[in-house]
């Protein structure tokens, strides 16, 4: 199992450009998340999905869109990148279960480092 | 409103010292879950522990132990006999509203030989 993978690992954009980050998981998890990590601020939830075809807003959704067309993939889009979106982006997935040792344990991808000039 | 506060931005200790990382949380949910994650210099996030709001028993796993106290809304993490490999950023997190997670700002632990 590859777990959670993210593509690309690094990217540099110019202001106004668009791009899509891909998150893929092979653990058959229902829930998937996108976070951004900025220095001194921990991880902040951008959007999340509780299943194929569903998405919902997190704490900091502005400037981002997401899609979950397939259960294993969760895409994060930036339509018009801004320097404020320079960050490290993490994707995570988890089971929805209510009991058991691994309930609510999020499995994280390795991150994508995005720089917007 | 949900909130997780890790007041210690950075801690430095010498190897073999014990160290406690503090986490204070706020939530209106009556049922909630608390977590600790480790982020070593390589950048990946590693799950350490999950605790639900109904279980206030302390937990010990090797050199790691966790002290959950609802009365003070705290979920502190202690590393006994620290090692250089423990150097990392540690995040405390709160699960709320069924599906959302709120992370603290992290505590960077430096363990010097």
PDB file of C-alpha atoms in Angstrom, chain B residues 3-104:
ATOM      1  CA  UNK B   3      -9.442  26.332  19.887  1.00  0.00           C
ATOM      2  CA  UNK B   4      -6.233  24.492  20.693  1.00  0.00           C
ATOM      3  CA  UNK B   5      -3.437  26.355  22.415  1.00  0.00           C
ATOM      4  CA  UNK B   6       0.133  25.176  22.575  1.00  0.00           C
ATOM      5  CA  UNK B   7       1.743  27.993  24.464  1.00  0.00           C
ATOM      6  CA  UNK B   8       5.270  26.620  24.235  1.00  0.00           C
ATOM      7  CA  UNK B   9       6.613  27.630  20.858  1.00  0.00           C
ATOM      8  CA  UNK B  10       9.999  25.982  21.273  1.00  0.00           C
ATOM      9  CA  UNK B  11      11.642  23.904  24.002  1.00  0.00           C
ATOM     10  CA  UNK B  12      15.272  22.840  24.245  1.00  0.00           C
ATOM     11  CA  UNK B  13      16.451  20.043  26.511  1.00  0.00           C
ATOM     12  CA  UNK B  14      19.536  17.923  26.904  1.00  0.00           C
ATOM     13  CA  UNK B  15      19.297  14.244  26.104  1.00  0.00           C
ATOM     14  CA  UNK B  16      17.870  12.088  28.930  1.00  0.00           C
ATOM     15  CA  UNK B  17      15.928  14.959  30.433  1.00  0.00           C
ATOM     16  CA  UNK B  18      12.164  14.612  30.819  1.00  0.00           C
ATOM     17  CA  UNK B  19      10.036  17.145  28.978  1.00  0.00           C
ATOM     18  CA  UNK B  20       6.315  17.977  29.019  1.00  0.00           C
ATOM     19  CA  UNK B  21       4.493  19.581  26.127  1.00  0.00           C
ATOM     20  CA  UNK B  22       1.343  21.459  27.079  1.00  0.00           C
ATOM     21  CA  UNK B  23      -1.962  21.486  25.226  1.00  0.00           C
ATOM     22  CA  UNK B  24      -5.070  23.387  26.287  1.00  0.00           C
ATOM     23  CA  UNK B  25      -8.262  23.128  24.291  1.00  0.00           C
ATOM     24  CA  UNK B  26     -11.673  24.773  24.041  1.00  0.00           C
ATOM     25  CA  UNK B  27     -14.811  23.234  22.590  1.00  0.00           C
ATOM     26  CA  UNK B  28     -18.560  23.354  23.048  1.00  0.00           C
ATOM     27  CA  UNK B  29     -18.945  19.745  21.961  1.00  0.00           C
ATOM     28  CA  UNK B  30     -19.719  17.295  24.754  1.00  0.00           C
ATOM     29  CA  UNK B  31     -18.114  14.502  22.792  1.00  0.00           C
ATOM     30  CA  UNK B  32     -14.774  15.242  21.253  1.00  0.00           C
ATOM     31  CA  UNK B  33     -11.430  13.657  20.506  1.00  0.00           C
ATOM     32  CA  UNK B  34      -7.901  14.844  21.115  1.00  0.00           C
ATOM     33  CA  UNK B  35      -4.770  13.835  19.268  1.00  0.00           C
ATOM     34  CA  UNK B  36      -1.035  14.291  19.260  1.00  0.00           C
ATOM     35  CA  UNK B  37       1.011  14.213  16.060  1.00  0.00           C
ATOM     36  CA  UNK B  38       4.755  14.359  15.540  1.00  0.00           C
ATOM     37  CA  UNK B  39       6.382  16.134  12.593  1.00  0.00           C
ATOM     38  CA  UNK B  40      10.091  15.283  12.361  1.00  0.00           C
ATOM     39  CA  UNK B  41      12.463  17.413  10.276  1.00  0.00           C
ATOM     40  CA  UNK B  42      11.654  15.259   7.238  1.00  0.00           C
ATOM     41  CA  UNK B  43       8.198  16.852   7.245  1.00  0.00           C
ATOM     42  CA  UNK B  44       5.750  13.963   7.421  1.00  0.00           C
ATOM     43  CA  UNK B  45       3.055  13.881  10.111  1.00  0.00           C
ATOM     44  CA  UNK B  46       3.042  10.863  12.384  1.00  0.00           C
ATOM     45  CA  UNK B  47       0.064   9.940  14.558  1.00  0.00           C
ATOM     46  CA  UNK B  48       0.945   9.361  18.220  1.00  0.00           C
ATOM     47  CA  UNK B  49      -2.255   9.069  20.224  1.00  0.00           C
ATOM     48  CA  UNK B  50      -6.020   9.593  20.204  1.00  0.00           C
ATOM     49  CA  UNK B  51      -8.123  10.155  23.307  1.00  0.00           C
ATOM     50  CA  UNK B  52     -11.899  10.596  23.543  1.00  0.00           C
ATOM     51  CA  UNK B  53     -13.589  12.928  25.986  1.00  0.00           C
ATOM     52  CA  UNK B  54     -15.063  10.082  28.034  1.00  0.00           C
ATOM     53  CA  UNK B  55     -11.740   8.478  28.808  1.00  0.00           C
ATOM     54  CA  UNK B  56      -9.646  10.426  31.287  1.00  0.00           C
ATOM     55  CA  UNK B  57      -7.244   7.629  32.061  1.00  0.00           C
ATOM     56  CA  UNK B  58      -3.642   8.540  31.539  1.00  0.00           C
ATOM     57  CA  UNK B  59      -1.806   6.572  28.912  1.00  0.00           C
ATOM     58  CA  UNK B  60       1.765   5.380  28.759  1.00  0.00           C
ATOM     59  CA  UNK B  61       3.528   4.033  25.707  1.00  0.00           C
ATOM     60  CA  UNK B  62       7.187   3.371  26.273  1.00  0.00           C
ATOM     61  CA  UNK B  63       8.851   6.719  27.001  1.00  0.00           C
ATOM     62  CA  UNK B  64       5.684   8.625  26.056  1.00  0.00           C
ATOM     63  CA  UNK B  65       2.848   9.407  28.420  1.00  0.00           C
ATOM     64  CA  UNK B  66      -0.250  11.542  28.179  1.00  0.00           C
ATOM     65  CA  UNK B  67      -2.202  13.302  30.925  1.00  0.00           C
ATOM     66  CA  UNK B  68      -5.798  14.196  30.015  1.00  0.00           C
ATOM     67  CA  UNK B  69      -7.664  16.413  32.479  1.00  0.00           C
ATOM     68  CA  UNK B  70     -11.138  17.619  31.525  1.00  0.00           C
ATOM     69  CA  UNK B  71     -11.310  19.868  34.582  1.00  0.00           C
ATOM     70  CA  UNK B  72      -8.523  22.024  33.172  1.00  0.00           C
ATOM     71  CA  UNK B  73      -9.166  21.255  29.467  1.00  0.00           C
ATOM     72  CA  UNK B  74      -5.652  20.012  29.084  1.00  0.00           C
ATOM     73  CA  UNK B  75      -4.048  17.111  27.268  1.00  0.00           C
ATOM     74  CA  UNK B  76      -0.351  17.207  28.069  1.00  0.00           C
ATOM     75  CA  UNK B  77       2.354  15.007  26.596  1.00  0.00           C
ATOM     76  CA  UNK B  78       5.474  13.914  28.472  1.00  0.00           C
ATOM     77  CA  UNK B  79       8.590  12.345  27.014  1.00  0.00           C
ATOM     78  CA  UNK B  80      10.728  10.579  29.591  1.00  0.00           C
ATOM     79  CA  UNK B  81      14.474  10.306  29.081  1.00  0.00           C
ATOM     80  CA  UNK B  82      14.385  12.294  25.849  1.00  0.00           C
ATOM     81  CA  UNK B  83      16.519  11.278  22.906  1.00  0.00           C
ATOM     82  CA  UNK B  84      17.879  13.219  19.945  1.00  0.00           C
ATOM     83  CA  UNK B  85      15.423  11.356  17.693  1.00  0.00           C
ATOM     84  CA  UNK B  86      12.582  12.996  19.624  1.00  0.00           C
ATOM     85  CA  UNK B  87      13.518  16.333  18.065  1.00  0.00           C
ATOM     86  CA  UNK B  88      10.484  17.373  16.058  1.00  0.00           C
ATOM     87  CA  UNK B  89       7.472  19.653  16.034  1.00  0.00           C
ATOM     88  CA  UNK B  90       4.602  18.216  18.046  1.00  0.00           C
ATOM     89  CA  UNK B  91       1.009  19.142  17.309  1.00  0.00           C
ATOM     90  CA  UNK B  92      -2.013  18.736  19.511  1.00  0.00           C
ATOM     91  CA  UNK B  93      -5.327  18.489  17.638  1.00  0.00           C
ATOM     92  CA  UNK B  94      -9.031  18.485  18.441  1.00  0.00           C
ATOM     93  CA  UNK B  95     -11.743  16.734  16.462  1.00  0.00           C
ATOM     94  CA  UNK B  96     -15.031  18.638  16.599  1.00  0.00           C
ATOM     95  CA  UNK B  97     -18.330  18.938  14.763  1.00  0.00           C
ATOM     96  CA  UNK B  98     -18.161  15.246  13.813  1.00  0.00           C
ATOM     97  CA  UNK B  99     -15.670  15.613  10.994  1.00  0.00           C
ATOM     98  CA  UNK B 100     -13.442  18.654  11.449  1.00  0.00           C
ATOM     99  CA  UNK B 101     -10.031  18.855  13.035  1.00  0.00           C
ATOM    100  CA  UNK B 102      -8.394  21.869  14.653  1.00  0.00           C
ATOM    101  CA  UNK B 103      -4.640  21.816  15.138  1.00  0.00           C
ATOM    102  CA  UNK B 104      -2.586  23.802  17.611  1.00  0.00           C
TER     103      UNK B 104
END
